[in-house]
Amino acid sequence: MLNDMIIGMAGSGGDGIVSAGDALISASAREGYYAMLTKSFGSQIRGGESSCRLRVATTPVLNPGGTLDVAVVLNWEDFLRFGGELPVGPDTVVLYEKKTGIEPAAIPLEVKPAIVLAVPMSELAMKSAGTLQAKNNVVLGLLAGWFGLAREAILEGIRRKFSKKGAEILQGNERAYAAGLEYADQHPLARDFRLSPPVARGGKRRVVDGNEICAEAALFAGCKFFGGYPITPATEIMQHLQKDIWKHGGSLLQAEDEIAGIAAVVGASFAGKKAMTATSGPGFSLKSEVIGLASITELPLVCVNVQRGGPSTGLPTKTEQADLFAAVFSAHGDTVRPVLAPIGVRDVFGVTVEAFNIAEQYQTPVIVLSDQEIAQRKDIIDPVDTADFKIVDRVKPTPEELAQGYNRFKFTDSGISPLSHPGMPGGSYLAAGIEHNEHGDPTSSGEMHERMNDKRLNKLNPLKQRRDLFILEGDPSAPLGVISWGGMAGATLEAVRTAQARGLPVKLLIPKLIYPIAEEVYRDFFASLQHCLVVEQSHQGQLYRIIRMWVDVPRGFTSLARSGANPISPDAIVRRIAAMAENTPATPSTTSR
Amino acid sequence: MSSPAITDCGCPPPAAAPLTIKNFRSELKPIWCPGCGDYGVVTALYRALVNIGRPPHEVAFISGIGCSSRIPGYTTAYGFNTVHGRALPVAQGIKMANPDLLVLVAGGDGDGFSIGGGHVPHAIRRNLDLTYIVMDNHIYGLTKGQLSPTTPRGAKTPSSSHGSMEQPVNPLLYVLAYGAGFVAQGIPADMDGLTKMIEAAIRYPGFSFVNIQSPCVTFGDPNDQMKVQKAKMRKLAEMGHDPTNRLHAMDLAQAYGTELYTGIFYQNPNPPPTYDSQIRERQAALQATAPAA
């Protein structure tokens, strides 16, 4: 029996592959498993190829994993379009639609898996339900039968989904599911591939994606205004917020463009409210001037950038981590903007709340770098305990301070000046994109500019001491280190644990605070290291390079970086760790780039 | 918010201690050239705000970039001198976040009809209750005299030394076509008329637009200065124009650039609901059905 299983499925848009994935993860949650569901599509609006991968396990799942344990192919052409996203290995069980007419020995894969089964999926659907639309329920039956997945819970899910559509449709789909189960029972696999029973029932666990939980976190943090513009893969944040933000006394603007969206957010923040925007790469580029305005006016705001492949339109539906430079260096002038990155779906909650807190405390725009995978991946998560989070509000001037004559940009030890808002008597000031003195009056004095730059940059220094925004694992004296961030952190964490289990002396650092670079945290991490690997999904290795800008790195400081939409599997990371252990770079072409 | 009894237009009855211009004038000295039309605009605005009677701290005054966009700093309102062309979206965010505020927006013709031109139709159709004042001088003054979107065809400027080859935009016709509920035009030389139309614009419950032909004394056309304007001005009220007649207003607006009509071109007699009033309604309705945790 297995404790961990990765299932990949691909077909055409109408095959219902993605809804089969949704059904499987919901059933897995009810049954008591943990799971992670990623979906991948061509960029067609409807139809075209679609796929999903479900990793289901008895313990929390850290990443979508590498090679598939089970591949479900409704159509080879579509399956092959996903390439490295659905890797098949010699041990993968391959189930494919018999109607494709290809013999098991002749399937179009470079590897030859031991178990390859041509299943008459369409035929079973037609015979049982009279419609090809029931094919995905046949697939669910096959998976439940052969792999021991949530047999009862899937049936419950089918009943819930189709009960409103009339008895005939409901029964047809139930029969299709039963036909799949029966087929599996009648054709037992050569080996036992069944998943172990769950450790406990699901309880309050839920299925959620990164964008939905981001919206929940924003409301929890006190967000009262959202301004944004539809863009893949960030739109769902706005779509979730528009349902409930009004109940919290807030409002939401679908603006005429990306610039207007963030400009309205700056306005709402000036008016005294916590405010947020969300976008993806192209929109983030457009917003950069207004982010600079928020920096110089010292107005809090949160800007979520759900990264996708770039530059320009790039790969709108695929994940990448290549907007780190853009986030760190967005907008002109000498500024520092905090950049945070969640490491998974559940972590989006805490990081979003933290982003609001930092924005409010330090009166600064904060950028959250999510990515397409985290944003649109569905995870089964344990409930978030909101009691774990505090809420920070901006410091406002006291009546005494206002009576003494208010200076909006007053020099203070912390660099943080109390912030008034319209409606507050005695607090009037001029916010301006132009450089200003303490009172807010425009100035072109070089001396004042230097002092204000000092104020705006130095006020963020305490952030660098926030060690709670870093994950450290492993023996502090280990000679090997691995660093990763954001969407790649899960695979890296799994790889490091695997390497540690094999006895390799390796430790791990995952920053959630990406910028400003916390020099001391990295220096402490590097102190014991002979070799260090930075794992990320960008062609240039952007974190690898940014760390080098601020910190002296160990001699063997190398990068494992690939462009978006090319997953880096835990196995690949383990191989690089092993290579470091042998003091030999794995492939010269990818080291020290 | 401290103001009780806010009326339909968002304007309360006059305060107990009457406000004066001193309450609205800041200590900052304007950067404008001597003789700039914008001095007259800010004076008319002080007067209008005195008549409206909301205290300065309940006024948010938003601008973009340009000579005229410096104007919020010369008032005691909460001012926000934003980036080029984005005054309207910033102002809308402010009004949405706090609908109780009196929100004024100002800028030049370049700010409003060139770099920020894409925001104007959306501000109008969204219809938040704010007043947009454009100081239209037909030139880019801050960058020393280049073509602006309202510069007449043929004009020779540092960026068009052979003469402009473009048709200027017609701000009045634009905003009327976009559906603005209140459209007026004034000149600083007619201080009383300008004050009244700004006041009427603020009192209009919805998006209101005032185009002020505010001459640039340094880079502007010598034939487009205050004295010439005063002689050329024709008051719509005296011409018998009915400001509730939108088509006639559009007809008159066609003459932008040739005739200088001043006063209210159009005022919707049946103002549609504002976006901010709808926000309040939606918040109240949803809070009543399911209170937030």
Short mmCIF file of N, CA, C and O in Angstrom, two decimals, chain A residues 224-226 242-243 245-257 259-261 263-273 289-290 293 297 299 402 406 420-434 440-442, chain B residues 1-2 28 56-62 70 72-73 76-84 86 89-99 101 115 118-120 122-123 125-126 128 275 278-279 282-284 286-287 289-293:
data_model
loop_
_atom_site.label_atom_id
_atom_site.label_comp_id
_atom_site.label_asym_id
_atom_site.label_seq_id
_atom_site.Cartn_x
_atom_site.Cartn_y
_atom_site.Cartn_z
N LYS A 224 -10.59 47.27 3.57
CA LYS A 224 -11.88 47.93 3.34
C LYS A 224 -12.02 48.43 1.90
O LYS A 224 -13.04 49.02 1.55
N PHE A 225 -10.99 48.24 1.11
CA PHE A 225 -11.11 48.68 -0.28
C PHE A 225 -10.23 47.82 -1.17
O PHE A 225 -9.08 47.53 -0.84
N PHE A 226 -10.80 47.44 -2.30
CA PHE A 226 -10.03 46.74 -3.32
C PHE A 226 -10.26 47.45 -4.65
O PHE A 226 -11.40 47.74 -5.01
N GLN A 242 -15.42 40.64 -4.00
CA GLN A 242 -16.62 41.43 -4.32
C GLN A 242 -17.89 40.83 -3.70
O GLN A 242 -18.89 41.52 -3.57
N LYS A 243 -17.80 39.58 -3.26
CA LYS A 243 -19.00 38.99 -2.64
C LYS A 243 -19.22 39.59 -1.24
O LYS A 243 -20.35 39.89 -0.88
N ILE A 245 -17.01 41.99 0.68
CA ILE A 245 -16.32 43.16 1.25
C ILE A 245 -17.32 44.21 1.74
O ILE A 245 -17.08 44.92 2.72
N TRP A 246 -18.48 44.28 1.12
CA TRP A 246 -19.53 45.25 1.50
C TRP A 246 -20.02 44.98 2.92
O TRP A 246 -20.28 45.92 3.67
N LYS A 247 -20.14 43.70 3.25
CA LYS A 247 -20.60 43.34 4.59
C LYS A 247 -19.66 43.86 5.67
O LYS A 247 -20.05 44.07 6.81
N HIS A 248 -18.41 44.02 5.28
CA HIS A 248 -17.40 44.50 6.24
C HIS A 248 -17.30 46.03 6.19
O HIS A 248 -16.34 46.59 6.70
N GLY A 249 -18.27 46.67 5.54
CA GLY A 249 -18.24 48.13 5.46
C GLY A 249 -17.25 48.64 4.42
O GLY A 249 -16.90 49.81 4.42
N GLY A 250 -16.82 47.76 3.54
CA GLY A 250 -15.85 48.17 2.52
C GLY A 250 -16.48 48.29 1.15
O GLY A 250 -17.70 48.16 0.99
N SER A 251 -15.64 48.55 0.16
CA SER A 251 -16.13 48.63 -1.21
C SER A 251 -15.06 48.17 -2.18
O SER A 251 -13.89 48.02 -1.80
N LEU A 252 -15.48 47.95 -3.40
CA LEU A 252 -14.58 47.36 -4.40
C LEU A 252 -14.81 48.02 -5.74
O LEU A 252 -15.95 48.28 -6.13
N LEU A 253 -13.72 48.28 -6.44
CA LEU A 253 -13.80 48.93 -7.75
C LEU A 253 -13.14 48.04 -8.80
O LEU A 253 -11.94 47.77 -8.71
N GLN A 254 -13.92 47.59 -9.77
CA GLN A 254 -13.29 47.03 -10.97
C GLN A 254 -12.99 48.22 -11.87
O GLN A 254 -13.89 48.78 -12.48
N ALA A 255 -11.75 48.62 -11.89
CA ALA A 255 -11.37 49.88 -12.53
C ALA A 255 -11.26 49.74 -14.04
O ALA A 255 -11.33 48.63 -14.58
N GLU A 256 -11.08 50.88 -14.70
CA GLU A 256 -10.97 50.88 -16.16
C GLU A 256 -9.62 50.37 -16.65
O GLU A 256 -9.48 50.01 -17.80
N ASP A 257 -8.63 50.35 -15.77
CA ASP A 257 -7.34 49.78 -16.15
C ASP A 257 -6.53 49.51 -14.88
O ASP A 257 -6.97 49.83 -13.77
N ILE A 259 -3.77 50.81 -13.85
CA ILE A 259 -3.25 52.01 -13.18
C ILE A 259 -4.35 52.61 -12.30
O ILE A 259 -4.12 52.96 -11.14
N ALA A 260 -5.55 52.72 -12.86
CA ALA A 260 -6.66 53.27 -12.08
C ALA A 260 -6.93 52.41 -10.86
O ALA A 260 -7.28 52.91 -9.79
N GLY A 261 -6.78 51.10 -11.01
CA GLY A 261 -7.03 50.20 -9.89
C GLY A 261 -6.14 50.52 -8.71
O GLY A 261 -6.62 50.72 -7.58
N ALA A 263 -4.33 53.27 -8.33
CA ALA A 263 -4.49 54.69 -7.96
C ALA A 263 -5.65 54.83 -6.97
O ALA A 263 -5.56 55.56 -5.98
N ALA A 264 -6.74 54.12 -7.22
CA ALA A 264 -7.89 54.18 -6.31
C ALA A 264 -7.51 53.59 -4.94
O ALA A 264 -7.97 54.06 -3.90
N VAL A 265 -6.64 52.57 -4.97
CA VAL A 265 -6.18 51.97 -3.71
C VAL A 265 -5.36 53.00 -2.91
O VAL A 265 -5.54 53.14 -1.70
N VAL A 266 -4.51 53.73 -3.58
CA VAL A 266 -3.74 54.79 -2.90
C VAL A 266 -4.71 55.82 -2.33
O VAL A 266 -4.55 56.28 -1.19
N GLY A 267 -5.75 56.16 -3.10
CA GLY A 267 -6.75 57.11 -2.62
C GLY A 267 -7.45 56.61 -1.37
O GLY A 267 -7.60 57.34 -0.38
N ALA A 268 -7.86 55.35 -1.40
CA ALA A 268 -8.57 54.78 -0.25
C ALA A 268 -7.67 54.76 0.98
O ALA A 268 -8.12 55.02 2.11
N SER A 269 -6.39 54.48 0.76
CA SER A 269 -5.45 54.46 1.88
C SER A 269 -5.27 55.87 2.44
O SER A 269 -5.26 56.08 3.66
N PHE A 270 -5.16 56.85 1.55
CA PHE A 270 -5.09 58.27 1.97
C PHE A 270 -6.33 58.63 2.79
O PHE A 270 -6.25 59.39 3.75
N ALA A 271 -7.47 58.06 2.41
CA ALA A 271 -8.72 58.34 3.12
C ALA A 271 -8.81 57.58 4.44
O ALA A 271 -9.81 57.66 5.14
N GLY A 272 -7.79 56.78 4.76
CA GLY A 272 -7.72 56.17 6.09
C GLY A 272 -8.10 54.71 6.14
O GLY A 272 -8.22 54.13 7.22
N LYS A 273 -8.28 54.08 4.99
CA LYS A 273 -8.73 52.69 4.98
C LYS A 273 -7.61 51.75 4.53
O LYS A 273 -6.76 52.11 3.73
N GLU A 289 4.48 53.02 -11.35
CA GLU A 289 4.61 54.45 -11.03
C GLU A 289 3.80 54.79 -9.78
O GLU A 289 4.24 55.57 -8.93
N VAL A 290 2.61 54.21 -9.68
CA VAL A 290 1.75 54.53 -8.53
C VAL A 290 2.30 53.87 -7.25
O VAL A 290 2.14 54.40 -6.15
N LEU A 293 4.51 56.33 -5.97
CA LEU A 293 3.76 57.40 -5.30
C LEU A 293 3.42 57.02 -3.87
O LEU A 293 3.54 57.83 -2.94
N THR A 297 4.68 59.09 -0.54
CA THR A 297 3.64 59.65 0.32
C THR A 297 3.48 58.82 1.59
O THR A 297 2.68 59.16 2.46
N LEU A 299 2.12 55.92 2.16
CA LEU A 299 0.77 55.40 2.36
C LEU A 299 0.79 53.88 2.29
O LEU A 299 1.37 53.30 1.36
N LEU A 402 -2.03 66.90 17.23
CA LEU A 402 -2.71 67.74 16.25
C LEU A 402 -2.79 69.19 16.74
O LEU A 402 -2.64 70.13 15.96
N TYR A 406 0.40 69.94 13.21
CA TYR A 406 0.69 68.60 12.69
C TYR A 406 1.74 68.64 11.59
O TYR A 406 1.62 69.42 10.64
N SER A 420 -2.51 61.05 9.54
CA SER A 420 -3.91 61.49 9.66
C SER A 420 -4.66 61.08 8.40
O SER A 420 -4.10 60.48 7.49
N HIS A 421 -5.93 61.40 8.36
CA HIS A 421 -6.71 61.16 7.15
C HIS A 421 -7.82 62.19 7.06
O HIS A 421 -8.23 62.77 8.08
N PRO A 422 -8.30 62.44 5.85
CA PRO A 422 -9.35 63.44 5.67
C PRO A 422 -10.51 63.15 6.62
O PRO A 422 -10.89 62.00 6.83
N GLY A 423 -11.05 64.23 7.18
CA GLY A 423 -12.11 64.09 8.16
C GLY A 423 -11.59 64.32 9.57
O GLY A 423 -12.37 64.55 10.49
N MET A 424 -10.27 64.24 9.74
CA MET A 424 -9.68 64.40 11.07
C MET A 424 -9.34 65.89 11.25
O MET A 424 -8.46 66.41 10.56
N PRO A 425 -10.05 66.60 12.15
CA PRO A 425 -9.80 68.04 12.29
C PRO A 425 -8.36 68.30 12.72
O PRO A 425 -7.85 67.61 13.59
N GLY A 426 -7.73 69.26 12.10
CA GLY A 426 -6.37 69.63 12.46
C GLY A 426 -5.31 68.77 11.80
O GLY A 426 -4.12 69.01 11.98
N GLY A 427 -5.72 67.76 11.05
CA GLY A 427 -4.74 66.84 10.46
C GLY A 427 -4.46 67.10 8.99
O GLY A 427 -3.75 66.33 8.36
N SER A 428 -5.03 68.17 8.45
CA SER A 428 -4.86 68.42 7.02
C SER A 428 -3.38 68.53 6.64
O SER A 428 -2.58 69.12 7.36
N TYR A 429 -3.04 67.95 5.51
CA TYR A 429 -1.69 68.06 4.99
C TYR A 429 -1.75 67.85 3.50
O TYR A 429 -2.79 67.45 2.95
N LEU A 430 -0.63 68.11 2.85
CA LEU A 430 -0.53 67.86 1.42
C LEU A 430 0.28 66.60 1.20
O LEU A 430 1.47 66.54 1.54
N ALA A 431 -0.37 65.58 0.66
CA ALA A 431 0.38 64.40 0.20
C ALA A 431 0.79 64.70 -1.23
O ALA A 431 0.01 65.23 -2.00
N ALA A 432 2.02 64.36 -1.58
CA ALA A 432 2.45 64.70 -2.94
C ALA A 432 3.52 63.74 -3.42
O ALA A 432 4.33 63.24 -2.64
N GLY A 433 3.50 63.52 -4.72
CA GLY A 433 4.56 62.72 -5.33
C GLY A 433 5.87 63.49 -5.36
O GLY A 433 6.93 62.90 -5.54
N ILE A 434 5.78 64.79 -5.17
CA ILE A 434 6.99 65.62 -5.17
C ILE A 434 7.65 65.52 -3.80
O ILE A 434 6.98 65.27 -2.79
N GLY A 440 5.14 68.57 4.78
CA GLY A 440 4.49 68.11 3.55
C GLY A 440 4.59 69.13 2.43
O GLY A 440 4.11 68.88 1.33
N ASP A 441 5.24 70.28 2.70
CA ASP A 441 5.37 71.29 1.66
C ASP A 441 6.39 70.83 0.62
O ASP A 441 7.44 70.29 0.98
N PRO A 442 6.13 71.08 -0.66
CA PRO A 442 7.07 70.68 -1.71
C PRO A 442 8.43 71.32 -1.52
O PRO A 442 8.54 72.46 -1.06
N MET B 1 -17.18 61.19 11.11
CA MET B 1 -17.38 62.51 10.54
C MET B 1 -18.17 63.36 11.52
O MET B 1 -19.10 62.89 12.14
N SER B 2 -17.82 64.63 11.57
CA SER B 2 -18.44 65.48 12.57
C SER B 2 -19.68 66.18 12.06
O SER B 2 -20.47 66.66 12.83
N LEU B 28 1.29 78.29 1.90
CA LEU B 28 2.22 78.07 0.78
C LEU B 28 2.04 79.17 -0.27
O LEU B 28 0.91 79.53 -0.62
N PRO B 56 -12.57 72.81 6.22
CA PRO B 56 -11.50 72.32 5.34
C PRO B 56 -11.13 70.86 5.56
O PRO B 56 -10.79 70.16 4.61
N HIS B 57 -11.21 70.40 6.82
CA HIS B 57 -10.74 69.02 7.05
C HIS B 57 -11.71 67.98 6.50
O HIS B 57 -11.41 66.79 6.47
N GLU B 58 -12.86 68.42 6.06
CA GLU B 58 -13.80 67.47 5.43
C GLU B 58 -13.73 67.53 3.90
O GLU B 58 -14.54 66.93 3.20
N VAL B 59 -12.74 68.29 3.42
CA VAL B 59 -12.56 68.42 1.98
C VAL B 59 -11.27 67.70 1.58
O VAL B 59 -10.23 67.91 2.19
N ALA B 60 -11.37 66.85 0.58
CA ALA B 60 -10.18 66.21 0.01
C ALA B 60 -10.02 66.77 -1.40
O ALA B 60 -10.96 66.75 -2.20
N PHE B 61 -8.83 67.27 -1.68
CA PHE B 61 -8.60 67.99 -2.94
C PHE B 61 -7.45 67.30 -3.67
O PHE B 61 -6.30 67.31 -3.23
N ILE B 62 -7.77 66.70 -4.81
CA ILE B 62 -6.84 65.79 -5.48
C ILE B 62 -6.44 66.37 -6.83
O ILE B 62 -7.30 66.90 -7.55
N ARG B 70 -0.74 72.04 -8.84
CA ARG B 70 -0.20 72.46 -7.54
C ARG B 70 -1.30 73.03 -6.64
O ARG B 70 -1.07 73.31 -5.48
N PRO B 72 -3.95 72.07 -4.88
CA PRO B 72 -4.38 71.62 -3.55
C PRO B 72 -3.51 72.16 -2.43
O PRO B 72 -4.01 72.45 -1.33
N GLY B 73 -2.22 72.35 -2.71
CA GLY B 73 -1.30 72.84 -1.68
C GLY B 73 -1.60 74.26 -1.25
O GLY B 73 -1.13 74.69 -0.20
N THR B 76 -6.28 74.72 2.52
CA THR B 76 -6.09 74.03 3.80
C THR B 76 -6.85 72.70 3.83
O THR B 76 -6.95 72.07 4.87
N ALA B 77 -7.37 72.30 2.69
CA ALA B 77 -8.02 71.00 2.62
C ALA B 77 -6.97 69.90 2.74
O ALA B 77 -5.76 70.15 2.69
N TYR B 78 -7.41 68.65 2.91
CA TYR B 78 -6.51 67.51 2.76
C TYR B 78 -6.17 67.43 1.27
O TYR B 78 -7.05 67.14 0.45
N GLY B 79 -4.93 67.74 0.92
CA GLY B 79 -4.55 67.77 -0.49
C GLY B 79 -3.77 66.55 -0.90
O GLY B 79 -3.07 65.94 -0.08
N PHE B 80 -3.91 66.18 -2.14
CA PHE B 80 -3.11 65.07 -2.67
C PHE B 80 -2.71 65.41 -4.10
O PHE B 80 -3.54 65.41 -5.00
N ASN B 81 -1.46 65.74 -4.24
CA ASN B 81 -0.86 66.07 -5.53
C ASN B 81 -0.26 64.76 -6.07
O ASN B 81 0.82 64.37 -5.67
N THR B 82 -1.02 64.02 -6.87
CA THR B 82 -0.64 62.64 -7.22
C THR B 82 0.33 62.61 -8.40
O THR B 82 1.14 63.50 -8.54
N VAL B 83 0.23 61.58 -9.22
CA VAL B 83 1.10 61.49 -10.39
C VAL B 83 0.33 61.95 -11.64
O VAL B 83 -0.88 62.14 -11.59
N HIS B 84 1.04 62.07 -12.73
CA HIS B 84 0.47 62.68 -13.93
C HIS B 84 -0.70 61.86 -14.48
O HIS B 84 -0.53 60.68 -14.81
N ARG B 86 -3.50 60.79 -13.02
CA ARG B 86 -4.22 59.81 -12.20
C ARG B 86 -5.04 60.43 -11.09
O ARG B 86 -5.43 59.74 -10.15
N PRO B 89 -8.77 58.65 -10.73
CA PRO B 89 -8.88 57.38 -10.01
C PRO B 89 -8.51 57.48 -8.53
O PRO B 89 -9.14 56.82 -7.69
N VAL B 90 -7.51 58.28 -8.20
CA VAL B 90 -7.18 58.44 -6.78
C VAL B 90 -8.38 59.05 -6.05
O VAL B 90 -8.79 58.57 -4.98
N ALA B 91 -8.97 60.06 -6.64
CA ALA B 91 -10.11 60.74 -6.01
C ALA B 91 -11.30 59.78 -5.84
O ALA B 91 -12.00 59.81 -4.82
N GLN B 92 -11.49 58.93 -6.83
CA GLN B 92 -12.60 57.98 -6.72
C GLN B 92 -12.37 56.99 -5.58
O GLN B 92 -13.30 56.61 -4.87
N GLY B 93 -11.11 56.57 -5.42
CA GLY B 93 -10.80 55.68 -4.29
C GLY B 93 -11.09 56.36 -2.96
O GLY B 93 -11.60 55.73 -2.03
N ILE B 94 -10.77 57.64 -2.88
CA ILE B 94 -11.02 58.40 -1.64
C ILE B 94 -12.52 58.48 -1.37
O ILE B 94 -12.99 58.20 -0.26
N LYS B 95 -13.26 58.84 -2.40
CA LYS B 95 -14.71 59.01 -2.21
C LYS B 95 -15.39 57.67 -1.89
O LYS B 95 -16.32 57.61 -1.07
N MET B 96 -14.90 56.59 -2.51
CA MET B 96 -15.48 55.28 -2.21
C MET B 96 -15.14 54.86 -0.78
O MET B 96 -15.98 54.27 -0.09
N ALA B 97 -13.93 55.17 -0.35
CA ALA B 97 -13.51 54.76 0.99
C ALA B 97 -14.23 55.59 2.05
O ALA B 97 -14.49 55.09 3.15
N ASN B 98 -14.53 56.84 1.74
CA ASN B 98 -15.24 57.69 2.70
C ASN B 98 -16.20 58.63 1.96
O ASN B 98 -15.84 59.78 1.65
N PRO B 99 -17.41 58.16 1.68
CA PRO B 99 -18.36 58.96 0.90
C PRO B 99 -18.78 60.25 1.59
O PRO B 99 -19.37 61.12 0.94
N LEU B 101 -16.87 62.59 2.57
CA LEU B 101 -15.98 63.70 2.24
C LEU B 101 -16.47 64.47 1.03
O LEU B 101 -17.12 63.92 0.14
N ILE B 115 -2.68 62.46 -20.92
CA ILE B 115 -2.16 61.28 -20.20
C ILE B 115 -3.26 60.62 -19.35
O ILE B 115 -3.27 59.40 -19.19
N GLY B 118 -8.00 58.56 -20.47
CA GLY B 118 -8.74 57.30 -20.38
C GLY B 118 -9.59 57.19 -19.13
O GLY B 118 -10.50 56.36 -19.08
N HIS B 119 -9.31 58.00 -18.13
CA HIS B 119 -10.07 57.88 -16.88
C HIS B 119 -11.36 58.69 -16.90
O HIS B 119 -12.26 58.44 -16.12
N VAL B 120 -11.40 59.71 -17.79
CA VAL B 120 -12.53 60.64 -17.75
C VAL B 120 -13.88 59.96 -18.04
O VAL B 120 -14.83 60.10 -17.26
N HIS B 122 -14.80 56.99 -17.62
CA HIS B 122 -15.17 56.02 -16.58
C HIS B 122 -15.58 56.73 -15.30
O HIS B 122 -16.49 56.29 -14.59
N ALA B 123 -14.92 57.84 -15.00
CA ALA B 123 -15.33 58.64 -13.84
C ALA B 123 -16.74 59.15 -14.06
O ALA B 123 -17.56 59.19 -13.14
N ARG B 125 -19.19 57.85 -16.14
CA ARG B 125 -20.24 56.83 -16.14
C ARG B 125 -20.41 56.20 -14.75
O ARG B 125 -21.49 55.78 -14.37
N ARG B 126 -19.33 56.19 -13.98
CA ARG B 126 -19.41 55.64 -12.62
C ARG B 126 -20.19 56.60 -11.72
O ARG B 126 -20.89 56.18 -10.82
N LEU B 128 -19.42 59.03 -9.34
CA LEU B 128 -19.23 59.36 -7.93
C LEU B 128 -19.48 60.86 -7.77
O LEU B 128 -19.28 61.64 -8.71
N TYR B 275 -22.66 56.65 -7.49
CA TYR B 275 -22.00 55.41 -7.14
C TYR B 275 -21.85 55.32 -5.61
O TYR B 275 -22.07 54.26 -5.01
N GLN B 278 -24.95 54.31 -3.94
CA GLN B 278 -25.20 52.88 -4.13
C GLN B 278 -24.30 52.02 -3.23
O GLN B 278 -24.70 50.94 -2.79
N ILE B 279 -23.09 52.51 -2.98
CA ILE B 279 -22.20 51.79 -2.06
C ILE B 279 -22.84 51.72 -0.67
O ILE B 279 -22.92 50.65 -0.06
N ARG B 282 -25.71 49.27 -0.72
CA ARG B 282 -25.28 47.86 -0.77
C ARG B 282 -24.70 47.42 0.57
O ARG B 282 -24.99 46.32 1.06
N GLN B 283 -23.88 48.28 1.15
CA GLN B 283 -23.30 47.94 2.46
C GLN B 283 -24.42 47.70 3.48
O GLN B 283 -24.42 46.70 4.20
N ALA B 284 -25.39 48.61 3.49
CA ALA B 284 -26.47 48.50 4.48
C ALA B 284 -27.29 47.23 4.22
O ALA B 284 -27.60 46.48 5.16
N LEU B 286 -26.42 44.40 2.67
CA LEU B 286 -25.72 43.15 2.94
C LEU B 286 -25.39 43.00 4.42
O LEU B 286 -25.37 41.89 4.94
N GLN B 287 -25.16 44.12 5.08
CA GLN B 287 -24.90 44.03 6.52
C GLN B 287 -26.16 43.61 7.26
O GLN B 287 -26.10 42.91 8.26
N THR B 289 -28.53 41.60 6.02
CA THR B 289 -28.82 40.18 5.80
C THR B 289 -27.85 39.28 6.53
O THR B 289 -28.24 38.26 7.08
N ALA B 290 -26.58 39.63 6.51
CA ALA B 290 -25.57 38.76 7.14
C ALA B 290 -24.47 39.62 7.73
O ALA B 290 -23.54 39.98 7.04
N PRO B 291 -24.60 39.97 9.00
CA PRO B 291 -23.58 40.83 9.61
C PRO B 291 -22.20 40.18 9.53
O PRO B 291 -22.08 38.96 9.68
N ALA B 292 -21.20 40.99 9.27
CA ALA B 292 -19.83 40.46 9.22
C ALA B 292 -19.41 40.00 10.60
O ALA B 292 -19.84 40.56 11.61
N ALA B 293 -18.59 38.98 10.61
CA ALA B 293 -18.13 38.43 11.89
C ALA B 293 -17.27 39.43 12.63
O ALA B 293 -16.57 40.21 12.02
#
